[in-house]
C-alpha cells in the first residue's frame, strides 16, 4: 500500500525536529532543517550548519538524495539542479560524530520550488480537415479534446486563433480563450477561397498578464482547412457577365437569330452572341446539362438538341412574325437546378446580295494633338469629314438602313453608325494608320469590309502671346468697368429726372388728348338714355347733373362729342386697361383744377336736352333727331354722313387743341379744362362763346343714326 505524500512529509518533519534537538544537545545543528530551493538552479546555499568543537558533521551515505548536496565550511549547498516535476521534495541525513565516538543523525527536508520552465504541448501539432462548402454555420470543425494543450507546470492554458491566408478572417473561430474547440463562424463560398491555414497558439499565461516580466511559454498547432465545393448553384448560360467580385452571380444576355421567310435551313441556326450553351458553375462537380424549349415555340416550328443546345427548324415560316423562344437548361442529377434563356428569332426577307463598299481604300487625314472624338477628314479636302458607305443591291437606291459600321484592328479610331470616322484618343505623333472597316447588315448578318488609310499630320505651331494677364489684372479691369457703368447709370437717372420735371406737363397733356380721342370716339351718351325716362322732368335732370359735377369728380361715363363715326367692332376692340388709365389720368388733373377754381364755381347746365334755346348765350345742348319732331316748327337740320370728309378736320383740330393746351399750361391759365379728356367742354357763364351749330353723325352697326347739334 502506497504511503500518501502528505503523510510522508509530516513524518519527515517530526523526525527533523527530533534530530535538531538531539544535534543541539550533542554539539551539531542547522539553521533550517526544512529549507526550500528553486528548481533548475545550482549551486545554491540550502542552509547554515553549526558544529561544536570536537564534533564533525558529514552527509550520511544512506541519504536518499545525498548526491545533490555538499558541506563546505559552515554551509550546506545544492550542487546539482533539481526539477520540480521529477523531485518535488529532497531528503538529506547528516551524521554528527562526537569526541567520545558517539554518532548522531540530523535530518533535513528540502522543498523544491516550482518554476515556469515548461511550455504547453499539443497532442497533435498538425491537423487537417475537409469542410464542405454548404456546411452550416456553428458546426464544430475540430473537437476540444483534439486541440487541447498540456503544461507540465500545471499552468492554465490560454488559446488564440489566427489565419495565414488573406481574406479568410472571420470564417473560423474557437469557443473561448480557454476552450480551443474550432467551429464555423461564417458561411463558406468556394469561389472566394478553397483552402486556408489556421494557427492555434497555446500560452501558459495571458498575453496581457499582470506581470509582463514573467516569461511566457507558447506552443503552436497548425490546422489546414480544405473546402470542398458543393452543388449550390443553377446552370449559367454563356456568355454571361458577373455582377459581383465574388463571382457568385453571372447574368447572361438573350440570344438572337434570323431565318428567311418561306425557307427552312437544314443546318443549326446561327445565333448571337453565340450558340446556346450552359455550364454548371459548380465546376468541380460538373453535372451534365440538358436543354428543352419551354415557351414561345408557336406551331412547333423549332426544336433544340437536348445535349448540344443546337436550334434547328422543323417547319417553314410563312409570316414575318418574330419568335421569342424560352430555352431551359437543367442539371441531370438535380432537376431543381435550372435556368431559362430567351432566344429571339426574326423572320426576314431573303438577302440575295451581300453589302459591298464602292472603294477598296478610303484615304483620310487628321492633325496630331486634337482632342478625343475629333473628325477624320478626307485626304486633300480638310473641310469634308471622311465617311465610309456600304451599298446593297437588294434595295432600289442601294441604301440599306440596317447596315452598321465598326473597326476591327484599331483602338485609336472609332466609327459611328453612319460611317463617320472619329479619333478615339489624342494622337500625339505623326504617322500612317491602316484600319480595316466592316459594314454589317444587322438583319441578314452579311458583312463587307474595306481599308482606311489615315495620315496623322503635325498641327501648325501657334506662338503664344508675349503678354499674359494675371487674375489680378483682370480683377482690376472689372472694377474699373463696374465704376464706369455705375457713373453712366447715375447720369442717365439725373437726365430722366430733369426731363420729367421740365417736360412733364406737355407730355401729360399730349397723352390725355390722344387717349381721349382714341378711346371715347365711338361711345354713346349714356346720359341721353337717362333723359328718355318718362318719369324724370327736364328740370330734375338738370339739377341732378349740376350737383354731380360740383361734388367729387366722378368716373366719366359720358363720352365726348364724336369726332368721327366708328363701328361697334372698333368700340369693343378697345383695351379696358387703356380706358381705365385714361379716366384716372383725367381725374387727377381735374382735382388740381378744381382747387384752382374754388370760389369761381359756375352753374353747369345739362347738355342733354330735347329742346333748343338759341337765345341763351353760353348754353350748350346736345339734342337728337329722335327726340325732336321736325313738324313741331322747331329748327332741325339733318346732315348726311360725311365722317370721311371730317377726318382731316378732326386731326387738325386735335393738333390745334394740343398746341393751345401747351400754351395754357406754360402761362398758368386757369381756364376750365373740366372733362376735356372725354372730349366735352363746359363753359362758364362769364365767358360764353357765340353759339355754334355742329352736326355730327354717329353710326353703329345695327343701330339708328343720330344727328347731334351743338
XYZ file of C-alpha atoms in Angstrom:
710
model
C 0.000 0.000 0.000
C 1.452 3.325 -1.060
C 2.017 5.920 1.622
C 0.413 9.282 0.814
C 2.827 12.037 0.032
C 1.479 14.390 2.694
C 1.828 11.722 5.363
C 5.435 11.125 4.419
C 6.260 14.804 4.574
C 4.660 15.094 8.017
C 6.674 12.195 9.375
C 9.893 13.571 7.993
C 9.113 16.897 9.560
C 8.715 15.349 13.030
C 11.914 13.385 12.647
C 13.806 16.503 11.665
C 12.640 18.271 14.794
C 13.835 15.423 16.987
C 17.161 15.255 15.184
C 17.644 19.000 15.555
C 17.026 18.830 19.267
C 19.424 15.922 19.598
C 22.073 17.639 17.498
C 21.881 20.799 19.518
C 22.291 18.800 22.667
C 25.171 16.801 21.186
C 27.027 19.686 19.506
C 25.757 19.693 15.785
C 22.916 21.823 14.473
C 21.499 23.519 11.293
C 19.837 26.883 10.917
C 16.885 25.478 8.958
C 16.125 21.835 8.687
C 13.239 22.486 6.169
C 14.745 24.774 3.582
C 13.388 25.343 0.047
C 15.338 25.661 -3.166
C 14.234 26.740 -6.662
C 14.281 24.171 -9.369
C 16.863 24.252 -12.126
C 19.347 26.290 -10.085
C 22.802 25.190 -8.802
C 24.978 25.715 -6.880
C 22.669 27.041 -4.271
C 23.160 27.543 -0.454
C 20.494 25.467 1.240
C 21.186 26.304 4.916
C 23.930 27.022 7.501
C 25.331 24.308 9.827
C 26.795 24.744 13.336
C 29.405 22.294 14.709
C 30.774 22.434 18.266
C 34.497 21.946 18.830
C 35.473 18.295 18.809
C 32.487 17.312 16.648
C 32.370 16.518 12.917
C 29.362 16.724 10.546
C 29.118 14.692 7.310
C 26.436 13.648 4.801
C 25.194 10.193 5.599
C 25.688 7.857 2.612
C 22.294 6.327 3.244
C 20.538 9.639 2.459
C 18.065 9.201 -0.463
C 19.090 12.485 -2.111
C 22.564 12.948 -0.665
C 24.140 13.172 -4.166
C 22.619 16.638 -4.629
C 24.305 18.239 -1.592
C 27.710 19.016 -0.105
C 29.029 20.687 3.067
C 31.530 23.441 2.550
C 32.770 25.308 5.597
C 29.618 26.008 7.535
C 27.159 25.886 4.556
C 25.041 23.124 3.128
C 24.961 23.616 -0.625
C 22.929 22.189 -3.535
C 25.379 21.028 -6.201
C 23.026 19.753 -8.937
C 19.898 21.342 -10.486
C 16.654 19.825 -9.374
C 13.486 19.507 -11.493
C 10.292 20.115 -9.607
C 8.353 17.942 -11.995
C 10.730 15.000 -11.072
C 11.727 15.606 -7.407
C 9.411 17.990 -5.604
C 10.980 17.083 -2.169
C 14.589 16.112 -1.271
C 15.513 14.156 1.917
C 19.009 14.507 3.439
C 20.690 12.907 6.509
C 23.690 14.463 8.255
C 25.924 12.423 10.676
C 27.325 14.205 13.712
C 30.254 12.435 15.495
C 31.415 13.464 18.949
C 34.866 13.190 20.601
C 33.745 10.133 22.573
C 32.896 8.313 19.330
C 29.153 8.743 19.505
C 27.146 9.250 16.270
C 24.012 11.271 15.802
C 21.842 11.917 12.693
C 20.421 15.271 11.562
C 17.512 15.032 9.052
C 16.908 17.858 6.556
C 13.831 18.027 4.252
C 14.419 20.269 1.195
C 11.352 21.524 -0.705
C 11.865 22.230 -4.447
C 10.035 25.334 -5.637
C 8.176 25.064 -8.947
C 9.285 27.462 -11.682
C 7.560 28.219 -15.002
C 10.111 26.408 -17.060
C 7.912 24.254 -19.306
C 5.954 25.167 -22.472
C 2.477 23.890 -23.284
C 2.387 20.862 -25.548
C -0.237 19.962 -28.181
C -1.051 16.321 -28.560
C -1.445 16.899 -32.361
C 0.525 19.924 -33.535
C -0.626 19.389 -37.154
C -4.227 18.790 -38.124
C -6.126 18.686 -41.472
C -9.844 18.916 -42.126
C -12.048 18.820 -45.261
C -15.033 21.115 -44.926
C -17.957 21.061 -47.440
C -18.922 24.423 -48.900
C -22.509 24.133 -47.690
C -21.563 23.407 -44.062
C -23.925 25.180 -41.719
C -22.700 27.979 -39.512
C -21.773 26.995 -35.908
C -20.800 23.480 -36.923
C -17.825 22.061 -34.933
C -14.822 21.511 -37.204
C -12.266 20.204 -34.624
C -13.250 18.995 -31.158
C -11.772 20.441 -27.973
C -10.050 17.233 -26.953
C -8.044 17.173 -30.172
C -6.839 20.742 -29.801
C -6.176 20.991 -26.046
C -2.572 21.524 -24.934
C -0.941 20.283 -21.689
C 1.603 22.011 -19.412
C 3.984 20.197 -17.055
C 3.923 23.228 -14.803
C 0.205 22.696 -14.458
C -0.428 26.275 -15.585
C -3.701 27.462 -17.063
C -3.533 27.490 -20.878
C -4.701 30.486 -22.935
C -5.547 29.975 -26.657
C -5.527 32.282 -29.682
C -6.517 31.527 -33.336
C -5.164 33.324 -36.427
C -5.098 32.671 -40.188
C -2.232 32.831 -42.657
C -4.343 33.255 -45.833
C -5.500 36.738 -46.794
C -9.259 37.472 -46.893
C -10.133 34.359 -44.871
C -10.526 36.002 -41.481
C -13.764 35.515 -39.630
C -14.800 32.200 -41.164
C -13.419 30.003 -38.360
C -13.182 30.681 -34.613
C -12.643 28.994 -31.217
C -15.235 28.870 -28.484
C -13.243 30.811 -25.897
C -9.830 31.835 -24.674
C -9.580 28.706 -22.549
C -11.602 26.491 -24.915
C -9.868 25.635 -28.199
C -12.864 23.969 -29.890
C -12.884 25.082 -33.571
C -16.214 25.872 -35.286
C -17.535 27.567 -38.490
C -18.450 31.184 -37.810
C -19.453 32.389 -41.326
C -20.859 30.636 -44.405
C -18.265 29.406 -46.882
C -18.005 30.258 -50.582
C -15.850 28.052 -52.746
C -15.399 30.843 -55.327
C -13.863 33.111 -52.709
C -11.299 30.619 -51.397
C -10.999 26.865 -51.345
C -8.404 26.399 -48.614
C -6.867 28.152 -45.660
C -4.319 27.544 -42.902
C -5.072 28.345 -39.260
C -2.573 28.762 -36.409
C -3.668 27.940 -32.856
C -1.444 29.375 -30.108
C -1.366 27.935 -26.534
C 0.254 30.100 -23.819
C 0.816 29.383 -20.130
C -0.200 32.904 -19.178
C -2.289 35.594 -20.881
C -0.591 37.899 -23.336
C -1.603 40.926 -21.271
C -0.709 39.390 -17.906
C -0.302 41.342 -14.659
C 3.491 40.889 -14.662
C 4.991 41.428 -18.132
C 8.437 40.400 -16.801
C 7.300 36.794 -16.359
C 8.403 34.526 -19.131
C 5.560 33.224 -21.302
C 5.874 29.869 -22.979
C 3.926 29.264 -26.160
C 3.040 26.230 -28.241
C 1.631 26.335 -31.799
C -0.657 23.967 -33.673
C -1.235 24.200 -37.447
C -4.703 23.413 -38.815
C -5.145 23.043 -42.603
C -8.716 23.553 -43.874
C -9.674 22.347 -47.370
C -13.070 23.493 -48.666
C -14.977 21.055 -50.845
C -17.315 22.573 -53.447
C -20.998 21.713 -53.131
C -23.800 21.761 -55.680
C -25.275 25.108 -54.695
C -25.951 26.986 -57.981
C -28.078 26.572 -61.084
C -26.579 26.388 -64.618
C -25.242 29.530 -66.318
C -25.871 30.339 -69.989
C -22.716 31.569 -71.672
C -21.551 34.190 -72.329
C -22.543 35.915 -69.118
C -21.492 38.921 -67.056
C -20.565 38.565 -63.386
C -22.227 41.134 -61.169
C -20.080 40.807 -58.067
C -16.391 40.403 -57.414
C -17.003 37.090 -55.657
C -18.208 35.542 -58.960
C -21.303 34.098 -57.337
C -23.806 35.578 -59.830
C -23.495 35.693 -63.625
C -26.169 37.230 -65.898
C -26.420 36.026 -69.493
C -27.626 38.090 -72.456
C -30.536 36.907 -74.642
C -29.750 35.049 -77.846
C -30.933 36.252 -81.261
C -31.069 34.787 -84.758
C -32.584 35.231 -88.243
C -34.445 32.988 -90.629
C -35.646 33.692 -94.162
C -39.328 33.651 -94.808
C -40.571 30.548 -96.640
C -37.210 28.799 -96.224
C -36.117 26.005 -93.886
C -32.340 25.556 -93.496
C -31.056 22.089 -92.704
C -28.168 23.279 -90.533
C -28.482 24.592 -86.971
C -29.330 28.285 -86.770
C -26.563 30.799 -86.270
C -27.221 32.836 -83.144
C -25.687 35.852 -81.479
C -23.653 36.268 -79.331
C -23.076 32.565 -79.850
C -24.681 29.125 -79.793
C -26.904 28.093 -76.888
C -24.589 26.733 -74.219
C -24.906 26.373 -70.428
C -22.487 25.117 -67.770
C -22.693 24.065 -64.154
C -20.982 26.856 -62.169
C -20.064 24.273 -59.541
C -17.350 23.179 -61.947
C -15.669 20.687 -59.651
C -18.926 18.736 -59.712
C -19.521 19.301 -63.442
C -23.043 17.934 -63.647
C -24.362 17.259 -67.187
C -26.796 19.803 -68.677
C -29.846 19.028 -70.856
C -31.823 21.571 -72.952
C -35.503 21.956 -73.825
C -37.855 24.597 -75.288
C -40.459 25.539 -72.688
C -42.181 28.537 -74.322
C -42.723 30.668 -77.412
C -42.473 27.829 -79.956
C -45.652 28.583 -81.906
C -46.761 25.717 -84.178
C -43.680 23.748 -83.057
C -41.519 25.416 -85.710
C -38.221 24.959 -83.849
C -36.518 22.153 -81.955
C -33.445 22.077 -79.712
C -30.926 19.293 -79.252
C -31.120 18.114 -75.626
C -27.370 17.544 -75.349
C -25.778 20.233 -77.568
C -28.365 23.023 -77.419
C -28.326 23.481 -81.229
C -31.515 25.110 -82.511
C -32.997 23.834 -85.793
C -36.209 24.368 -87.804
C -38.857 21.707 -88.368
C -41.234 23.834 -90.471
C -41.021 26.812 -92.812
C -42.310 30.211 -91.699
C -44.779 31.987 -93.967
C -45.421 35.133 -91.906
C -42.979 37.878 -90.844
C -43.858 37.488 -87.168
C -40.850 37.006 -84.885
C -40.473 34.219 -82.323
C -39.423 34.645 -78.701
C -38.367 31.221 -77.507
C -37.654 30.203 -73.914
C -34.954 27.548 -73.617
C -34.371 25.819 -70.257
C -31.073 24.247 -69.148
C -31.385 21.650 -66.356
C -28.862 19.590 -64.381
C -29.342 15.851 -64.891
C -28.755 14.915 -61.252
C -30.941 17.670 -59.817
C -33.881 18.918 -61.848
C -34.385 21.787 -59.404
C -31.144 23.335 -60.576
C -32.192 25.012 -63.856
C -32.004 28.305 -65.779
C -34.063 29.791 -68.637
C -32.721 31.889 -71.538
C -34.650 33.816 -74.210
C -33.962 33.347 -77.919
C -35.399 35.907 -80.354
C -35.793 34.615 -83.916
C -36.546 37.314 -86.509
C -38.197 36.338 -89.782
C -36.757 38.431 -92.635
C -36.845 38.547 -96.405
C -34.035 36.705 -98.091
C -30.971 38.773 -98.930
C -29.827 37.998 -102.475
C -26.836 40.316 -102.439
C -24.346 40.998 -99.679
C -23.319 44.593 -98.917
C -20.204 45.994 -100.557
C -18.015 49.114 -100.494
C -17.552 51.136 -103.653
C -13.991 51.963 -102.643
C -11.447 49.389 -101.731
C -9.376 52.008 -99.890
C -10.503 55.209 -98.162
C -7.872 57.876 -97.520
C -8.182 60.309 -94.666
C -6.139 62.747 -92.631
C -6.187 64.154 -89.102
C -3.972 66.510 -87.130
C -1.982 65.277 -84.166
C -2.875 66.685 -80.772
C -6.618 67.049 -81.410
C -8.936 66.022 -78.578
C -10.792 62.746 -78.478
C -13.788 62.331 -80.826
C -12.334 64.651 -83.478
C -13.315 64.143 -87.128
C -11.070 62.415 -89.624
C -11.241 64.396 -92.877
C -10.883 63.261 -96.453
C -7.349 63.343 -97.771
C -6.851 66.521 -99.787
C -10.091 68.074 -98.508
C -9.654 69.131 -94.854
C -13.173 70.616 -94.741
C -15.097 67.396 -95.524
C -15.294 64.611 -92.893
C -14.396 61.126 -94.049
C -17.433 58.857 -94.419
C -17.452 55.200 -95.412
C -20.585 53.847 -97.109
C -21.580 50.274 -97.885
C -24.154 49.662 -100.618
C -26.644 46.825 -101.018
C -28.241 45.838 -104.319
C -31.222 44.331 -102.513
C -32.546 47.892 -102.173
C -33.612 50.093 -105.143
C -31.415 53.024 -104.079
C -28.699 50.647 -102.772
C -29.047 52.206 -99.317
C -29.544 49.567 -96.644
C -30.684 51.167 -93.368
C -29.761 48.019 -91.457
C -26.001 48.332 -92.061
C -23.818 49.279 -89.098
C -20.095 50.001 -89.175
C -17.240 49.092 -86.877
C -13.432 48.975 -86.977
C -11.545 45.766 -86.388
C -7.843 46.327 -85.805
C -7.512 49.795 -84.282
C -8.223 51.340 -80.913
C -7.075 54.814 -81.989
C -10.190 55.397 -84.109
C -13.885 54.607 -83.929
C -16.773 54.855 -86.382
C -20.356 55.932 -85.935
C -23.369 54.017 -87.223
C -23.475 56.460 -90.142
C -19.890 55.714 -91.154
C -18.126 58.819 -89.809
C -14.555 58.171 -88.636
C -13.526 59.770 -85.318
C -10.412 59.686 -83.181
C -10.642 57.599 -80.042
C -7.739 59.240 -78.214
C -5.320 62.146 -78.549
C -2.843 61.267 -81.302
C 0.492 62.666 -80.217
C 2.870 61.683 -83.035
C 2.516 61.794 -86.840
C 2.359 58.669 -88.945
C 0.157 56.455 -91.086
C -2.525 54.181 -89.644
C -4.175 51.411 -91.667
C -7.592 50.294 -90.422
C -9.968 47.569 -91.528
C -13.579 48.750 -91.525
C -16.597 46.431 -91.626
C -20.164 47.168 -92.665
C -22.602 44.593 -91.274
C -26.272 44.053 -92.064
C -27.714 43.519 -88.595
C -30.674 41.593 -90.026
C -29.061 39.236 -92.533
C -25.692 39.271 -90.686
C -23.892 39.731 -94.013
C -20.718 41.793 -93.957
C -18.475 43.817 -96.235
C -15.007 45.160 -95.452
C -12.712 47.893 -96.720
C -9.415 49.559 -95.835
C -8.980 53.052 -94.366
C -5.581 54.740 -94.527
C -5.316 57.715 -92.171
C -2.408 60.151 -92.295
C -1.675 61.752 -88.925
C -0.020 65.130 -89.561
C 1.602 67.619 -87.247
C -0.534 70.610 -86.347
C 0.729 74.097 -87.199
C 2.568 75.530 -84.218
C 0.879 78.535 -82.651
C 3.188 81.075 -80.979
C 1.774 82.055 -77.615
C 1.240 85.707 -76.843
C 4.133 87.518 -75.162
C 1.766 89.393 -72.891
C -0.035 87.271 -70.301
C -2.592 88.789 -67.992
C -2.945 87.569 -64.462
C -6.135 87.152 -62.475
C -5.270 90.301 -60.513
C -5.081 92.337 -63.744
C -8.467 91.063 -64.847
C -9.974 91.888 -61.440
C -8.702 95.498 -61.661
C -10.138 95.824 -65.167
C -13.508 94.517 -63.978
C -13.584 97.015 -61.111
C -12.886 99.954 -63.462
C -15.626 98.871 -65.858
C -18.098 98.479 -62.983
C -17.329 102.012 -61.750
C -17.841 103.450 -65.237
C -21.147 101.611 -65.555
C -22.334 102.991 -62.219
C -21.466 106.571 -63.250
C -23.325 106.127 -66.531
C -26.426 104.836 -64.748
C -26.399 107.784 -62.316
C -26.058 110.241 -65.224
C -28.963 108.662 -67.105
C -31.089 108.771 -63.949
C -30.419 112.510 -63.492
C -31.359 113.175 -67.119
C -34.604 111.263 -66.754
C -35.464 113.141 -63.554
C -34.769 116.522 -65.195
C -36.760 115.582 -68.282
C -39.789 114.549 -66.249
C -39.605 117.811 -64.237
C -39.299 120.197 -67.215
C -41.488 118.487 -69.740
C -43.959 116.602 -67.610
C -46.970 118.840 -68.328
C -46.800 118.922 -72.132
C -46.352 115.177 -72.210
C -49.236 114.737 -69.850
C -51.459 116.946 -71.966
C -50.445 115.126 -75.127
C -51.201 111.733 -73.638
C -54.552 112.897 -72.385
C -55.519 114.325 -75.751
C -54.519 111.301 -77.764
C -56.042 108.735 -75.407
C -59.292 110.666 -75.189
C -59.596 110.728 -78.935
C -58.770 107.059 -79.462
C -60.836 105.571 -76.667
C -64.052 107.525 -76.433
C -64.599 108.435 -80.027
C -67.242 105.745 -80.612
C -69.120 105.588 -77.305
C -72.799 106.521 -76.949
C -74.044 109.111 -74.491
C -75.395 107.206 -71.512
C -76.934 110.351 -70.036
C -79.187 110.584 -73.022
C -80.661 107.215 -72.095
C -81.468 108.598 -68.656
C -83.303 111.571 -70.262
C -85.562 109.153 -72.057
C -87.111 108.027 -68.761
C -90.707 109.326 -68.818
C -90.917 109.956 -65.058
C -87.992 112.341 -64.837
C -88.551 116.001 -65.794
C -86.076 118.197 -67.577
C -85.587 120.359 -64.530
C -84.842 117.442 -62.258
C -82.392 116.086 -64.774
C -80.556 119.404 -64.919
C -80.408 119.660 -61.142
C -79.002 116.161 -60.725
C -76.348 116.743 -63.348
C -75.329 120.082 -61.870
C -74.957 118.658 -58.379
C -72.993 115.628 -59.643
C -70.459 117.890 -61.347
C -69.984 120.138 -58.315
C -69.335 117.156 -55.997
C -66.341 114.823 -56.083
C -65.154 114.228 -59.570
C -66.872 111.067 -60.834
C -65.502 108.488 -63.200
C -66.619 109.976 -66.518
C -69.045 107.667 -68.203
C -70.377 110.260 -70.732
C -68.382 110.173 -73.969
C -67.188 113.241 -75.774
C -68.779 114.541 -78.915
C -67.898 112.007 -81.540
C -65.140 113.349 -83.745
C -65.745 110.651 -86.319
C -68.018 107.668 -86.777
C -66.873 104.257 -85.587
C -68.328 100.803 -85.803
C -69.348 98.606 -82.890
C -66.459 96.284 -83.575
C -63.954 99.113 -83.102
C -65.589 100.109 -79.849
C -65.475 96.603 -78.431
C -61.852 96.110 -79.501
C -60.591 98.947 -77.301
C -58.497 97.688 -74.352
C -60.153 98.111 -70.985
C -56.847 98.886 -69.304
C -56.295 101.891 -71.578
C -59.785 103.267 -70.804
C -59.284 102.890 -67.078
C -55.882 104.552 -67.119
C -57.241 107.492 -69.139
C -60.107 108.048 -66.718
C -57.775 108.014 -63.716
C -55.426 110.436 -65.517
C -58.243 112.911 -66.102
C -59.483 112.568 -62.535
C -56.094 113.533 -61.109
C -55.929 116.670 -63.297
C -59.500 117.594 -62.522
C -58.786 117.516 -58.760
C -55.979 120.055 -59.258
C -58.093 122.308 -61.466
C -61.000 122.236 -59.038
C -58.695 123.510 -56.254
C -57.647 126.433 -58.511
C -61.219 127.294 -59.428
C -62.522 127.127 -55.841
C -64.833 130.064 -55.278
C -65.481 130.507 -59.007
C -67.850 127.629 -59.430
C -70.304 128.267 -62.160
C -73.621 126.714 -62.666
C -73.321 123.932 -65.171
C -76.370 123.049 -67.095
C -77.137 119.733 -68.633
C -76.186 119.365 -72.260
C -78.716 116.620 -72.845
C -81.874 118.388 -73.924
C -84.693 117.784 -76.300
C -85.499 121.476 -76.742
C -83.187 124.104 -78.084
C -82.648 127.590 -76.576
C -80.771 129.578 -79.107
C -81.111 132.868 -77.298
C -79.401 131.626 -74.176
C -75.764 132.606 -74.680
C -73.216 130.304 -73.213
C -75.628 127.452 -73.135
C -74.766 124.284 -74.987
C -77.001 121.315 -75.511
C -76.902 118.032 -77.337
C -80.136 117.007 -78.861
C -81.097 114.161 -81.063
C -83.194 113.601 -84.073
C -85.404 111.005 -82.413
C -86.413 113.401 -79.655
C -87.383 116.359 -81.811
C -90.266 116.351 -84.130
C -89.353 118.395 -87.186
C -93.032 119.089 -87.834
C -93.372 120.887 -84.500
C -91.974 124.006 -86.041
C -88.607 123.928 -84.361
C -85.498 124.346 -86.392
C -83.877 120.991 -87.084
C -81.071 120.472 -89.544
C -80.245 116.971 -90.728
C -76.867 116.381 -92.382
C -75.926 113.208 -94.208
C -72.957 111.056 -93.098
C -69.758 112.823 -94.119
C -67.458 111.391 -91.476
C -64.863 110.569 -94.053
C -64.583 114.208 -95.054
C -64.226 115.306 -91.473
C -61.237 113.078 -90.666
C -58.703 115.667 -91.726
C -60.551 118.399 -89.891
C -60.594 116.333 -86.719
C -56.868 115.771 -86.893
C -56.218 119.451 -87.440
C -58.491 120.325 -84.539
C -56.684 117.850 -82.338
C -53.296 119.336 -83.183
C -54.577 122.856 -82.596
C -56.105 121.837 -79.264
C -52.823 120.233 -78.212
C -50.853 123.389 -79.032
C -53.394 125.503 -77.216
C -53.247 123.292 -74.127
C -49.455 123.550 -74.014
C -49.603 127.342 -74.163
C -52.196 127.432 -71.411
C -50.042 125.181 -69.165
C -46.979 127.423 -69.598
C -48.887 130.675 -68.870
C -50.592 129.205 -65.812
C -54.009 129.773 -67.271
C -56.926 128.925 -65.048
C -59.334 128.263 -67.860
C -61.735 125.455 -67.354
C -60.340 122.106 -68.554
C -63.013 120.052 -66.872
C -63.955 116.850 -68.727
C -61.547 117.704 -71.548
C -60.141 114.193 -71.510
C -63.556 112.915 -72.515
C -63.953 115.288 -75.382
C -66.569 117.610 -73.694
C -66.258 121.241 -72.671
C -68.428 123.024 -70.119
C -68.288 126.790 -70.414
C -68.884 129.188 -67.530
C -71.496 131.923 -67.633
C -68.891 134.709 -67.595
C -67.043 133.573 -70.722
C -69.612 132.253 -73.196
C -68.558 131.954 -76.828
C -71.125 132.577 -79.544
C -73.494 129.780 -80.232
C -72.345 127.486 -82.998
C -74.016 124.715 -84.807
C -72.233 121.460 -85.379
C -73.888 118.376 -86.676
C -72.172 115.030 -86.060
C -73.211 111.712 -87.497
C -72.797 108.805 -85.022
C -73.468 105.460 -86.631
C -73.280 101.964 -85.145
C -73.861 98.674 -86.764
C -77.416 97.575 -86.294
C -78.357 100.848 -84.546
C -80.205 104.034 -85.550
C -78.289 107.087 -86.822
C -78.292 110.111 -84.543
C -77.604 113.662 -85.604
C -76.188 115.763 -82.835
C -76.208 119.504 -82.948
C -74.264 121.784 -80.630
